Short mmCIF file of C-alpha atoms in Angstrom, two decimals:
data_model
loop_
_atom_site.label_atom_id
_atom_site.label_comp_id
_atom_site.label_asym_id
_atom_site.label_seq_id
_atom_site.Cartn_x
_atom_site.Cartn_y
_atom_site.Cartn_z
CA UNK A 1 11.09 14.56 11.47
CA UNK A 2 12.99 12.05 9.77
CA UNK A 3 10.01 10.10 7.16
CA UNK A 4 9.31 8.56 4.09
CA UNK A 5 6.44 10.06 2.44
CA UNK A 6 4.09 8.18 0.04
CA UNK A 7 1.00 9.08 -1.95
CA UNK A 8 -1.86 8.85 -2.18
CA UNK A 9 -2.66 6.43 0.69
CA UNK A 10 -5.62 5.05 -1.06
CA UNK A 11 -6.36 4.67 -4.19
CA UNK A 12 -9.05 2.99 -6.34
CA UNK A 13 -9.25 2.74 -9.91
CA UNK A 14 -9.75 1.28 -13.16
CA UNK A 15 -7.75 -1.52 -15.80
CA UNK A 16 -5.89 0.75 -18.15
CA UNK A 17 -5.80 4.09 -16.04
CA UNK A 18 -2.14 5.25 -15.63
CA UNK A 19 -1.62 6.33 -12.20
CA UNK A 20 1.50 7.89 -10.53
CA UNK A 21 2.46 6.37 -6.80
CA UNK A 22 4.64 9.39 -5.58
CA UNK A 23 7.48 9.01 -2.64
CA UNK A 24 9.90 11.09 -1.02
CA UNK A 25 12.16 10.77 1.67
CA UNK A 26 14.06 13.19 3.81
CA UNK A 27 16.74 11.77 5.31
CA UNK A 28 18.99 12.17 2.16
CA UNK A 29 19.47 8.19 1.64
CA UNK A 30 21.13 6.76 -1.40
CA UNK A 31 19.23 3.91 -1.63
CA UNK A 32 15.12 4.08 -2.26
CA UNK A 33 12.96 0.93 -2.81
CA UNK A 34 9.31 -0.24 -3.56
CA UNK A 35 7.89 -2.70 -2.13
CA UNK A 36 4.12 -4.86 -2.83
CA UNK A 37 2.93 -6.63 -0.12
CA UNK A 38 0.56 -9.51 -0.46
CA UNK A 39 -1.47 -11.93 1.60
CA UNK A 40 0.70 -15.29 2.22
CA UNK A 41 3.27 -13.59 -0.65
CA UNK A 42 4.91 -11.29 1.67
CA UNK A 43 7.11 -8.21 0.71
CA UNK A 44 8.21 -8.45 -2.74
CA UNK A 45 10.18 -6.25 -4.09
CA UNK A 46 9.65 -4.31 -7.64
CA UNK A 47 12.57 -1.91 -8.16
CA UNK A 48 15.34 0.10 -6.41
CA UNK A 49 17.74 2.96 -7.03
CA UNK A 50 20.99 2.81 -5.71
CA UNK A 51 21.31 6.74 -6.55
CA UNK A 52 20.39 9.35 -8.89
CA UNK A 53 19.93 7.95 -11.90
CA UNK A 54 20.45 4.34 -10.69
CA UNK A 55 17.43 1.97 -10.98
CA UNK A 56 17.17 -1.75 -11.48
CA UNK A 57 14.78 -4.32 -11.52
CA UNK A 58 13.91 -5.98 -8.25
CA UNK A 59 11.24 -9.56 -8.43
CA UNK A 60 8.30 -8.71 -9.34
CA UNK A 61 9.10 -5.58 -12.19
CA UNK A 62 6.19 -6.41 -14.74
CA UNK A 63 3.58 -3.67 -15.06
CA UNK A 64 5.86 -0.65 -13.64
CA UNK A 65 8.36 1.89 -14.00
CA UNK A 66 10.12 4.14 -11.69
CA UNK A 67 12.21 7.11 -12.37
CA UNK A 68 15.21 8.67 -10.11
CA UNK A 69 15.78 12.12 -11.26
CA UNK A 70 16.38 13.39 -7.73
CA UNK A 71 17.67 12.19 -4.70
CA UNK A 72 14.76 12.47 -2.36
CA UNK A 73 12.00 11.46 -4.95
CA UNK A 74 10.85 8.05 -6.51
CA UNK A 75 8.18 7.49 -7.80
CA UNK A 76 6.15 4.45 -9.14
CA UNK A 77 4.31 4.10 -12.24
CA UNK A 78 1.20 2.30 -13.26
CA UNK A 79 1.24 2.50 -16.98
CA UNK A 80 -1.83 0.65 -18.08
CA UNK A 81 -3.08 -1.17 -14.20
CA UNK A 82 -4.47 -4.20 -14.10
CA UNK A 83 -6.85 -6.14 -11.59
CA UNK A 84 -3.57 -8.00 -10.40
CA UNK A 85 -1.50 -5.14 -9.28
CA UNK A 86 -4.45 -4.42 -6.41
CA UNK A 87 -2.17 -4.53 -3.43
CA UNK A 88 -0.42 -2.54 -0.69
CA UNK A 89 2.98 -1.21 -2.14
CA UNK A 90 5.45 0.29 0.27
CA UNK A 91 8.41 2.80 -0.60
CA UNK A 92 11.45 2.39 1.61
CA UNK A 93 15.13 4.26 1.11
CA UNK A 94 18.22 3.72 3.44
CA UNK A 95 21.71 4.81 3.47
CA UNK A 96 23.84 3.03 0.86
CA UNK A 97 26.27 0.67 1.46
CA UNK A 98 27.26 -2.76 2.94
CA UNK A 99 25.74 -3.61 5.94
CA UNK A 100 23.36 -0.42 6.14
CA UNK A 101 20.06 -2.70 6.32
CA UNK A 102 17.65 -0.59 8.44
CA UNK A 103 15.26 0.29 5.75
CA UNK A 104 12.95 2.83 6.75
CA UNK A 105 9.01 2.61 5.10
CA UNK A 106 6.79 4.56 4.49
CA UNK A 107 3.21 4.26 5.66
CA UNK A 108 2.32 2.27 2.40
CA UNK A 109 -0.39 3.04 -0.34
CA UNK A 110 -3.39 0.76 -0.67
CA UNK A 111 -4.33 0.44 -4.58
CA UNK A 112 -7.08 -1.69 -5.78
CA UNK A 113 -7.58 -1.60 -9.22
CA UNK A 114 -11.06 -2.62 -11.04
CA UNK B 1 12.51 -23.70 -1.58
CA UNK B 2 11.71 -19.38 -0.33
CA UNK B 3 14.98 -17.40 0.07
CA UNK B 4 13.71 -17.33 3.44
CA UNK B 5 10.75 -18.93 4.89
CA UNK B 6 8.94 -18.08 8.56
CA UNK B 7 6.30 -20.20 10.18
CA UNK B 8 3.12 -17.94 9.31
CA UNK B 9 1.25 -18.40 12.68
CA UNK B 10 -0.40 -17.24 14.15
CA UNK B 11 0.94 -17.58 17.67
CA UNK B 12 -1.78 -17.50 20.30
CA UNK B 13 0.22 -16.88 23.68
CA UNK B 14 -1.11 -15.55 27.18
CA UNK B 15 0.26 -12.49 28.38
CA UNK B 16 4.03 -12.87 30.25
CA UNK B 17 4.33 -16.28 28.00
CA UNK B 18 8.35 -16.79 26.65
CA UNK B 19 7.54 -17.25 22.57
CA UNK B 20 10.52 -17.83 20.04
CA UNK B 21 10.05 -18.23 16.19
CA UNK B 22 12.21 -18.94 13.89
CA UNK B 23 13.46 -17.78 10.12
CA UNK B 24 15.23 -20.09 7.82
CA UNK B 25 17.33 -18.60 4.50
CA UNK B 26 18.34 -20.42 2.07
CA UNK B 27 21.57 -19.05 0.91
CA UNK B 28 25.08 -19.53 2.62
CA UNK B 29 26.53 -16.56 1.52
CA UNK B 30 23.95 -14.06 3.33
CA UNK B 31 25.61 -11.58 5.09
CA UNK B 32 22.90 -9.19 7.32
CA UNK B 33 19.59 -10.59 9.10
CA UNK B 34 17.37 -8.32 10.48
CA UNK B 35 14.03 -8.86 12.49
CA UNK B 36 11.25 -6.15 11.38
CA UNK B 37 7.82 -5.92 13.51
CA UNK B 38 4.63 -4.69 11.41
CA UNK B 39 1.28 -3.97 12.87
CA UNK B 40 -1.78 -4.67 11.20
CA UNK B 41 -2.12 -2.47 8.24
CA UNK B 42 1.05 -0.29 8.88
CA UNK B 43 4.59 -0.42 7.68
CA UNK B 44 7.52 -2.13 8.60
CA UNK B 45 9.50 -0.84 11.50
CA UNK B 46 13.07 -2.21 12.10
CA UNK B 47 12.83 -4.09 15.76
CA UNK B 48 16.61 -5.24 15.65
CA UNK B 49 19.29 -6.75 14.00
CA UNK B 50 20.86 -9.94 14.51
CA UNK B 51 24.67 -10.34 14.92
CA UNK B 52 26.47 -13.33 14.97
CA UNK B 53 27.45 -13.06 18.59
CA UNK B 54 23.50 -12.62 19.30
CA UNK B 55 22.20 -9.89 20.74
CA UNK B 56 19.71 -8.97 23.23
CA UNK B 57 17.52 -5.69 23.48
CA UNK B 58 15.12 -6.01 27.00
CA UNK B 59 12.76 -8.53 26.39
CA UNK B 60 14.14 -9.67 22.77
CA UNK B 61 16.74 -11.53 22.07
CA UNK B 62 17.97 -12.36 18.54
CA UNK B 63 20.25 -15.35 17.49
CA UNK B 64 22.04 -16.45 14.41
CA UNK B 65 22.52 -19.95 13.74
CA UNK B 66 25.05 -20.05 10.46
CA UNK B 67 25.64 -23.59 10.56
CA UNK B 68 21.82 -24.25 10.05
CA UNK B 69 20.83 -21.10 8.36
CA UNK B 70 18.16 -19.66 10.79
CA UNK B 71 17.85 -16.71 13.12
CA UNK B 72 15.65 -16.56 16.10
CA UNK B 73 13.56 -13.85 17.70
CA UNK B 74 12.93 -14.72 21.68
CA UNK B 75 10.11 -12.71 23.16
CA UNK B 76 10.16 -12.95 27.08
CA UNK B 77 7.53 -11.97 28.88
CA UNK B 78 4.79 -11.15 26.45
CA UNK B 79 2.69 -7.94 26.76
CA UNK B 80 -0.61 -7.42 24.74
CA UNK B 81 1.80 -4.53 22.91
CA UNK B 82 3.45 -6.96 21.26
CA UNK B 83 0.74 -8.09 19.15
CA UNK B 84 1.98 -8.20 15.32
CA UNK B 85 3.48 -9.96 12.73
CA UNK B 86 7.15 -10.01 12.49
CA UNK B 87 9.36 -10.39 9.75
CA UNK B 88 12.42 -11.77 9.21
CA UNK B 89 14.83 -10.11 6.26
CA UNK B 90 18.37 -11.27 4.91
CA UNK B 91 20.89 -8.86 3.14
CA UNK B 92 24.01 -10.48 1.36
CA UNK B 93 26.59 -10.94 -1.26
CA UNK B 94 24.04 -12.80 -3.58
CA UNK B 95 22.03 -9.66 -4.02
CA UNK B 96 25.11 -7.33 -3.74
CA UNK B 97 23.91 -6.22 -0.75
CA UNK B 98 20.91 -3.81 -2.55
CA UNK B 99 18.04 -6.41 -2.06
CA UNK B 100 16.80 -7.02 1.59
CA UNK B 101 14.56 -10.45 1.41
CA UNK B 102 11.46 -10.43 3.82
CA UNK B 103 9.98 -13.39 4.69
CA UNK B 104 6.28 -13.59 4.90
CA UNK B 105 6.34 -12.97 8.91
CA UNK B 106 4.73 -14.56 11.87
CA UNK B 107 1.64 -13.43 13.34
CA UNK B 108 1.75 -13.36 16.90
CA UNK B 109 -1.42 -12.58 19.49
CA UNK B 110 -0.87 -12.00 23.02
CA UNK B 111 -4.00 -12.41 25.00
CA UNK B 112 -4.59 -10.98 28.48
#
């Protein structure tokens, strides 16, 4: 089954704690993203890879890093969390290219962070 | 002014009510435009995309309005299934065509 893959679904924990947000998708797309969602802030977007390799800095960067050392895997990182990075963040990856828009989600990871 | 803004709702409609909302984006240059449908606490799920010419899937129908700088979703005959907030998102040349832009979606409720 074709799916993007996200963990862990929840998550609490603490200012300062590094935490890892791991996602992986099967459907051998170029392009992978990550997403925070918000109340009345919508989808914002904190990076994307283009490829292997390949990551830049989407809106809302501050606070996180990403890697892209394979194709199928990107994951987010929480250096030091704070209090304002409690959210729902959603990986997404679609084929590359002009036009290819569908983005396909995974089922999100709720993080609150005290 | 939002790259693109949506009224946020909600929508309160009875079941087998016609409701249409609306997206506006604010630059000319945007190329793709997409309507996504997201249920309460789950991801995004593409419901169509919008061509220029329209397009129509069942009971949706999606427009593009260049000139104005809005797409539409139509919704005929309502069913409680289609309970959700959905979300507009523009693609274009300004982002080099990497960045799809969601706007902050409309909640609708269908009620029996």
């Amino acid at each position: 089954e074709a799916q993007v893959t996200q963990n862990p679904r929840y998550l609490i924990t603490v200012t300062g704690k590094k935490l890892t947000v791991t996602c992986s998708q099967n459907m051998n797309h170029e392009y992978m993203s990550w997403y925070r969602q918000d109340p009345g802030l919508g989808l914002r977007q904190i990076y994307y890879s283009m490829n292997v390799e390949v990551t830049d800095k989407g809106d809302v960067p501050e606070g996180y890093k990403v890697s892209r050392k394979e194709k199928r895997n990107f994951p987010l990182i929480l250096e030091s969390p704070s209090p304002n990075q409690t959210s729902l963040y959603f990986c997404a990856s679609r084929l590359a290219g002009v036009g290819s828009g569908e983005l396909f989600f995974g089922e999100g990871s709720r993080l609150t962070v005290l | 002014r939002k790259e693109v803004e949506q009224d946020p709702g909600p929508f309160n409609v009875p079941e087998g009510a016609t409701v249409a909302f609306n997206c506006t984006y604010s630059n000319s240059a945007s190329q793709s435009f997409f309507w996504y449908r997201q249920d309460c606490r789950k991801e995004p799920k593409l419901l169509m995309s919008v061509y220029s010419s329209g397009n129509e899937d069942g009971r949706f129908t999606a427009q593009l309005n260049r000139a104005s700088q809005y797409i539409s979703l139509l919704i005929r005959d309502s069913k409680l299934s289609d309970s959700a907030t959905y979300l507009c998102a523009v693609t274009g040349m300004n982002t080099g065509f990497q960045k799809l832009v969601f706007g902050t979606g409309t909640r609708l409720l269908v009620s029996p």
